[in-house]
XYZ file of C-alpha atoms in Angstrom:
498
model
C -42.381 159.860 220.612
C -39.039 158.849 219.327
C -35.418 159.878 220.934
C -34.122 163.481 220.443
C -31.356 164.974 218.576
C -29.128 167.302 220.076
C -26.926 170.009 218.407
C -24.407 169.095 215.865
C -22.591 172.489 216.711
C -19.545 172.534 218.703
C -19.647 173.994 222.031
C -15.642 175.035 223.538
C -15.312 175.778 227.471
C -12.181 177.360 226.127
C -13.427 179.863 223.451
C -10.630 182.506 223.524
C -8.301 179.993 222.796
C -10.332 178.213 219.792
C -8.103 177.624 216.804
C -9.823 178.181 213.323
C -9.927 175.660 210.647
C -10.632 175.422 207.122
C -11.518 172.768 204.864
C -9.039 171.171 202.254
C -9.379 169.124 199.142
C -9.205 165.457 199.197
C -6.184 165.611 196.838
C -3.924 166.762 199.708
C -4.088 164.738 202.736
C -2.225 165.940 205.983
C 0.668 164.027 207.135
C -0.757 164.707 211.171
C -3.199 162.352 212.785
C -3.724 165.379 215.532
C -4.855 167.259 213.098
C -8.372 165.494 213.123
C -8.403 166.175 216.950
C -7.515 169.940 216.428
C -10.555 169.922 213.458
C -12.874 168.564 215.875
C -12.095 171.106 218.931
C -12.981 173.934 216.471
C -15.642 172.555 214.519
C -17.870 169.354 214.916
C -20.679 167.101 214.100
C -20.795 165.765 217.601
C -19.986 168.107 220.118
C -19.487 166.785 223.557
C -19.381 169.491 225.854
C -16.287 169.279 227.966
C -16.368 170.283 231.863
C -12.881 171.437 232.540
C -12.641 171.445 236.172
C -9.502 172.621 238.084
C -8.801 172.373 241.722
C -7.855 176.239 242.121
C -9.498 177.582 239.249
C -12.698 179.168 240.010
C -13.511 180.669 236.193
C -12.491 180.508 232.752
C -13.061 182.128 229.293
C -16.341 180.408 229.517
C -18.493 182.861 231.805
C -20.876 179.927 233.376
C -22.575 182.700 235.356
C -23.857 184.305 232.074
C -25.614 180.871 230.563
C -28.724 179.209 232.509
C -28.199 175.456 233.183
C -31.269 174.711 231.191
C -29.743 176.128 228.436
C -26.360 174.616 229.229
C -27.890 170.769 229.453
C -30.021 171.582 225.998
C -26.676 171.809 224.181
C -25.614 168.305 225.258
C -25.248 165.845 222.148
C -27.106 162.484 221.990
C -26.213 159.134 221.432
C -28.121 156.796 219.373
C -28.081 153.283 218.581
C -25.558 151.829 216.171
C -28.157 149.581 214.250
C -31.563 151.251 214.714
C -31.654 154.743 216.235
C -35.077 156.601 216.968
C -33.004 160.154 216.125
C -35.186 163.376 215.452
C -33.701 166.205 212.900
C -34.132 170.043 213.805
C -37.730 171.539 213.357
C -37.418 174.145 210.660
C -36.139 177.565 211.939
C -35.300 175.924 215.312
C -31.881 177.127 217.070
C -29.420 174.091 216.341
C -28.478 174.402 220.028
C -31.700 174.869 221.988
C -34.617 173.252 220.148
C -34.324 169.581 218.950
C -37.711 168.163 218.884
C -39.056 167.200 215.774
C -39.575 163.331 214.893
C -37.708 161.575 212.209
C -39.566 158.820 210.019
C -37.937 156.792 207.329
C -38.555 158.997 204.549
C -36.404 161.828 206.563
C -34.064 163.643 204.579
C -30.602 162.017 203.916
C -28.062 164.499 204.514
C -25.556 165.149 201.760
C -22.793 162.606 201.532
C -20.227 164.794 202.088
C -21.370 165.228 205.411
C -20.112 161.737 206.629
C -16.548 162.306 204.516
C -13.213 162.840 206.348
C -12.037 163.826 202.871
C -12.789 167.877 203.633
C -10.894 167.826 206.697
C -6.713 167.977 207.443
C -6.377 164.375 208.437
C -4.329 161.516 207.222
C -6.462 158.770 205.661
C -6.811 156.028 206.669
C -5.212 156.616 209.885
C -3.037 153.546 211.491
C -6.035 152.442 213.796
C -7.784 151.700 210.931
C -5.360 149.940 208.904
C -4.445 147.588 212.204
C -8.060 146.884 212.039
C -7.998 145.712 208.452
C -5.117 143.604 209.464
C -6.308 142.012 212.462
C -10.222 141.463 211.450
C -10.177 140.962 207.860
C -10.431 137.116 208.157
C -13.221 137.341 210.679
C -15.047 140.120 209.572
C -16.203 141.291 205.788
C -14.344 143.904 204.416
C -16.997 145.909 202.143
C -16.043 148.260 199.389
C -17.554 151.616 199.901
C -19.452 151.219 196.223
C -20.775 147.605 197.454
C -22.834 149.663 200.218
C -23.585 152.206 197.925
C -25.206 149.710 195.832
C -26.707 147.910 198.754
C -28.416 150.833 199.873
C -29.614 152.486 196.513
C -26.983 155.095 196.597
C -27.964 156.098 200.166
C -31.628 156.553 199.290
C -34.370 158.062 201.488
C -36.400 155.138 201.158
C -33.872 152.856 202.973
C -33.081 155.491 205.877
C -34.156 153.864 209.052
C -32.371 155.760 211.333
C -31.206 159.670 211.883
C -28.962 160.705 214.849
C -26.691 163.221 215.609
C -23.271 161.136 215.007
C -24.649 158.747 212.405
C -27.719 157.741 209.734
C -28.435 154.059 209.112
C -30.061 152.604 206.113
C -31.380 149.547 205.500
C -29.467 147.629 202.896
C -30.133 144.371 200.637
C -26.340 142.773 200.379
C -25.805 140.087 197.571
C -27.795 137.032 197.914
C -30.580 138.935 199.069
C -30.099 139.072 203.134
C -30.813 142.242 204.549
C -27.978 144.378 206.951
C -28.239 147.778 208.857
C -25.502 150.238 207.362
C -24.489 152.773 209.687
C -22.258 155.596 208.288
C -20.746 157.871 210.772
C -19.987 161.770 211.021
C -16.387 162.872 211.376
C -15.410 163.790 214.919
C -12.935 162.778 216.928
C -14.992 160.120 218.847
C -15.756 158.544 215.394
C -12.399 156.788 215.054
C -11.950 155.817 218.574
C -15.738 154.242 219.267
C -15.595 152.661 215.335
C -11.966 151.040 216.327
C -13.678 149.986 219.803
C -16.823 148.627 218.222
C -14.972 146.372 215.773
C -12.621 145.045 218.446
C -15.513 144.492 221.097
C -18.414 143.269 218.825
C -15.829 140.669 216.740
C -14.777 139.069 219.733
C -18.500 138.398 221.206
C -20.463 135.651 219.837
C -23.837 135.459 221.516
C -27.486 135.164 220.434
C -28.234 138.176 222.371
C -25.596 140.516 220.915
C -25.966 141.848 217.576
C -23.663 140.606 215.393
C -21.328 142.693 213.080
C -21.539 141.956 209.368
C -18.386 143.994 208.240
C -16.930 147.301 207.912
C -15.670 149.673 205.667
C -13.387 152.851 205.826
C -12.625 153.359 202.030
C -13.273 156.551 200.500
C -12.669 158.640 203.642
C -15.838 157.102 205.508
C -16.508 155.370 208.501
C -19.398 152.578 207.771
C -20.422 149.498 209.855
C -22.851 146.722 208.598
C -24.672 145.065 211.420
C -27.464 142.257 211.249
C -30.739 143.858 210.187
C -33.374 144.080 213.280
C -36.708 144.320 211.769
C -38.874 145.230 214.804
C -36.410 147.909 215.830
C -35.369 149.180 219.398
C -37.306 148.494 222.798
C -37.421 152.175 223.115
C -39.425 152.752 220.125
C -41.560 149.881 220.936
C -42.096 151.127 224.348
C -42.312 154.747 223.646
C -43.325 154.939 220.221
C -46.278 156.117 218.836
C -48.230 152.796 219.269
C -47.079 153.276 222.777
C -45.986 149.524 222.681
C -49.504 148.223 223.022
C -49.887 146.198 219.541
C -46.380 144.440 220.202
C -45.350 144.320 223.893
C -47.783 141.970 225.726
C -46.301 140.856 229.209
C -44.969 137.564 227.659
C -42.644 139.454 225.206
C -41.469 142.053 228.171
C -40.592 139.461 230.474
C -38.614 137.383 227.451
C -36.614 140.579 226.363
C -35.520 141.276 229.897
C -34.144 137.563 230.330
C -32.358 137.756 226.604
C -30.745 141.272 227.731
C -29.724 139.791 231.308
C -28.153 136.676 229.184
C -26.149 139.178 227.368
C -24.836 141.130 230.292
C -24.043 138.018 232.025
C -22.055 136.782 228.842
C -20.100 140.211 228.855
C -19.441 140.348 232.790
C -18.613 136.503 232.985
C -18.332 134.143 230.028
C -17.189 133.830 226.607
C -14.338 136.111 226.716
C -10.929 136.444 228.140
C -11.297 139.961 229.984
C -14.607 140.886 231.453
C -16.578 143.484 229.091
C -18.345 146.422 230.636
C -20.885 147.858 227.870
C -21.137 151.299 229.529
C -24.139 152.389 227.545
C -27.138 149.809 228.396
C -30.514 151.623 227.434
C -34.017 150.682 225.769
C -32.582 152.281 222.382
C -29.643 149.948 222.470
C -31.708 146.857 222.740
C -33.190 145.919 219.579
C -35.826 143.367 218.604
C -35.937 140.596 215.984
C -38.935 139.470 213.952
C -40.051 137.195 217.088
C -39.277 139.963 219.426
C -35.851 138.078 220.573
C -33.803 141.309 222.108
C -30.492 141.799 221.191
C -27.742 144.186 222.823
C -25.833 146.818 220.575
C -23.604 149.737 220.499
C -20.282 148.539 221.832
C -18.822 152.204 220.783
C -18.404 152.950 224.984
C -17.315 149.637 226.077
C -14.655 148.919 228.349
C -12.443 145.827 228.900
C -11.313 144.748 232.414
C -9.072 141.949 233.798
C -9.893 140.179 237.264
C -6.575 142.066 238.600
C -8.043 145.304 237.845
C -11.869 145.037 237.905
C -12.373 148.510 238.615
C -11.298 151.992 236.323
C -11.527 155.356 237.289
C -12.462 157.683 234.089
C -11.565 161.487 234.088
C -13.840 161.345 230.679
C -17.422 160.537 231.727
C -19.932 159.663 228.689
C -23.234 158.048 229.286
C -26.828 158.707 229.035
C -29.108 160.462 231.392
C -31.492 158.487 233.455
C -29.293 155.628 233.202
C -25.831 156.394 234.518
C -25.148 154.923 238.127
C -24.135 157.594 240.630
C -20.774 156.696 241.323
C -19.739 156.931 237.718
C -21.196 160.331 237.596
C -20.106 161.641 240.481
C -16.603 159.857 241.047
C -15.799 158.336 237.605
C -16.211 154.982 238.932
C -16.586 152.182 236.802
C -17.184 148.304 237.232
C -19.683 146.056 236.193
C -22.214 147.324 238.392
C -22.893 150.523 236.119
C -24.286 148.019 233.742
C -26.406 146.433 236.655
C -28.045 149.700 237.310
C -28.576 150.662 233.927
C -30.180 147.555 233.400
C -32.429 148.127 236.652
C -33.766 151.206 235.079
C -34.516 149.444 231.763
C -36.437 146.595 233.658
C -38.284 149.459 235.332
C -39.071 151.234 231.882
C -40.404 147.471 230.691
C -42.831 147.570 233.751
C -43.955 150.685 233.791
C -43.871 152.176 230.145
C -42.300 155.348 231.098
C -39.093 156.933 230.149
C -35.993 157.269 232.437
C -36.520 161.132 232.615
C -39.939 162.752 232.092
C -39.639 166.320 232.141
C -42.657 168.258 233.462
C -43.890 165.334 235.714
C -44.829 166.400 239.848
C -41.950 167.389 241.725
C -39.753 164.213 242.689
C -41.521 161.919 240.008
C -39.585 163.120 237.128
C -36.717 160.286 237.384
C -37.990 157.045 236.564
C -35.896 155.547 239.883
C -36.909 158.186 242.088
C -40.723 157.998 241.191
C -40.509 153.970 241.460
C -38.264 153.525 244.668
C -41.198 154.517 247.251
C -43.665 152.187 245.208
C -40.921 149.113 245.239
C -40.464 149.887 248.997
C -44.047 150.065 249.687
C -45.284 147.292 247.675
C -47.226 149.420 245.560
C -46.478 147.201 242.480
C -50.141 147.962 241.050
C -48.909 151.551 240.505
C -46.204 150.692 238.893
C -47.364 148.594 236.046
C -48.018 150.225 232.519
C -51.152 150.902 232.356
C -51.663 149.181 228.687
C -51.053 146.077 230.196
C -54.238 146.138 232.725
C -53.869 143.122 234.771
C -52.421 141.075 231.881
C -49.436 139.877 233.503
C -48.253 137.036 235.260
C -47.920 137.864 239.030
C -44.834 135.924 240.035
C -42.962 137.125 237.021
C -43.977 140.681 237.821
C -42.678 140.148 241.382
C -39.117 138.911 240.098
C -38.904 142.064 237.523
C -39.706 144.457 240.411
C -37.561 142.818 242.765
C -34.475 142.572 240.247
C -35.056 146.279 239.612
C -35.013 147.399 243.146
C -31.677 145.560 243.509
C -30.246 146.759 240.479
C -30.836 150.286 241.084
C -29.621 150.728 244.720
C -27.637 153.766 245.161
C -24.459 152.012 246.377
C -22.628 149.588 244.076
C -21.576 147.590 246.579
C -25.244 146.539 247.501
C -26.219 145.579 243.637
C -26.275 142.055 242.782
C -24.058 140.870 239.847
C -25.810 139.723 236.675
C -25.570 136.125 237.004
C -27.587 136.289 240.084
C -30.126 138.887 238.691
C -30.346 136.424 235.369
C -31.486 133.398 238.154
C -33.869 135.819 239.791
C -35.749 136.756 236.562
C -35.880 132.932 235.430
C -37.595 132.126 238.717
C -34.883 130.042 240.650
C -36.464 129.518 243.703
C -33.564 129.736 246.046
C -32.550 133.347 244.608
C -36.199 134.654 245.190
C -35.990 133.684 248.672
C -32.386 135.836 248.924
C -33.898 138.631 246.821
C -37.103 139.010 249.025
C -35.072 138.945 252.223
C -32.681 141.007 250.557
C -34.881 143.963 249.440
C -35.497 144.870 253.002
C -32.227 144.193 254.883
C -30.939 147.886 255.075
C -27.807 146.774 252.945
C -27.829 149.938 250.554
C -28.384 152.231 253.422
C -25.397 151.389 255.480
C -23.001 150.930 252.475
C -24.154 154.761 251.371
C -23.564 155.853 254.935
C -20.124 154.089 254.918
C -19.039 154.752 251.758
C -18.392 158.250 249.787
C -20.614 160.932 249.208
C -22.641 159.650 245.852
C -24.198 162.895 245.632
C -27.796 160.755 244.613
C -29.727 163.871 244.572
C -27.329 166.102 242.528
C -27.251 163.329 240.137
C -31.000 163.401 239.633
C -30.778 166.960 240.046
C -28.980 167.345 236.856
C -30.667 164.781 234.897
C -33.857 166.933 235.536
C -32.594 170.229 234.180
C -34.198 170.304 230.685
C -32.217 167.027 229.708
C -34.065 164.355 227.603
C -33.443 160.375 228.220
C -30.797 160.063 225.459
C -28.733 163.125 225.978
C -24.964 162.328 226.533
C -22.695 164.027 228.883
C -18.848 164.066 228.525
C -16.954 165.232 231.381
C -13.157 165.572 231.432
C -11.617 166.792 234.810
C -8.231 166.737 236.989
C -7.110 164.050 238.987
C -9.645 165.964 241.684
C -12.745 163.780 241.837
C -15.425 166.503 241.977
C -18.887 166.420 243.234
C -22.129 167.178 241.154
C -22.637 169.870 243.773
C -19.164 171.433 243.551
C -19.501 171.688 240.047
C -23.055 173.352 239.793
C -21.862 175.673 242.487
C -19.936 177.494 239.780
C -23.128 178.837 238.111
C -25.444 181.159 239.745
C -28.245 180.895 237.149
C -30.254 177.930 236.807
C -33.095 178.949 234.973
């Protein structure tokens, strides 16, 4: 099955203060950049649900007790890969907020071009942030005209549609010279401009064989468009969990190669090649794309953050990520460092080994979460029970041990106990000294000691939330005060858990 798409309807936690907005014509642009933020708070195609938590405020105009948590979770939006998303449109007649589970094919209906234009909203165009992109990056990145991209996609023909998500559509394009590219056009939202800018600024500074290259961009004609290298095999998520269940393509040799390729990409982001370390922030199988020969490349840097050696740790009050991949310290406390990528990579390794999704609603109690299901097997040495049934016995036992050791160490609850990506890469490559260390570390109890000595990470609350009817690609955005609020503290504000 392909990934699901969440609602395109806005959800506001402060309903009584919600302003009303009207569309405008393209001929009367506003001079106020903040008008876009106000527009999105009133109506949005992306809709993050902002959880506003105040120290002394127990209730708000949004009455949490009157909505079930499953309903709340099902309203959360999805994030999809920038280049080859595996999104799903709504079922005909389904509620746009509560039921979004039909499949998308390359022939899925293309949404009207107006759905992707900022021209109908009260926003000055282009904003100063976009103009600065032209000044900084036009010499290193191609500036496409909008008409040029329309021609390359046959006027955004349904036949060229290769992916559709809640925030964008992606088309295969044939550029001049006959080369192919993936063209992503974003829907209007306050997040879209920020992520567009972050993507361009980050990816243009990263030159690595395991990172998807940005060909160019365009913000002409009130549209935000990004052009990437085209990856013909699509995403790892599709290869593992698509209709063929990965059996036709992902033999063991390809799986271990994919794991090593992405470990290289993350090591590069964290340690090498750039003046500042980069935290990807959304490592997952749908953000790993496959070339014709199954080389793996990491994509979608819209949530990336740069950190310096002097400030390697950040604290975020607006938490956005993908359920099943979010590290517990990030979800519970907003703590950000390179180890949140390490945790997410560990989940990807478990996906590659097992063929299971990060979240499997409907499984037996305690087995809905991939990490929760796998950890007892990893601890007891029950590796055979972890292995994807489609692999059978067709895998290298030494390589499997490396993969499972890496997955176990990467998904430790305490970030202090997780290895750096340089060490993970050596482990996957079979370095003897690193293998000896990993075998010893997997039984040293350091994770339990770090958890006991550190703050409450609310791992169980983190997993419980992820299982409240939320699919693997659902996204959470949390805005809070400076108070670090636990998941248990938040959920206690609602009495309905239907």
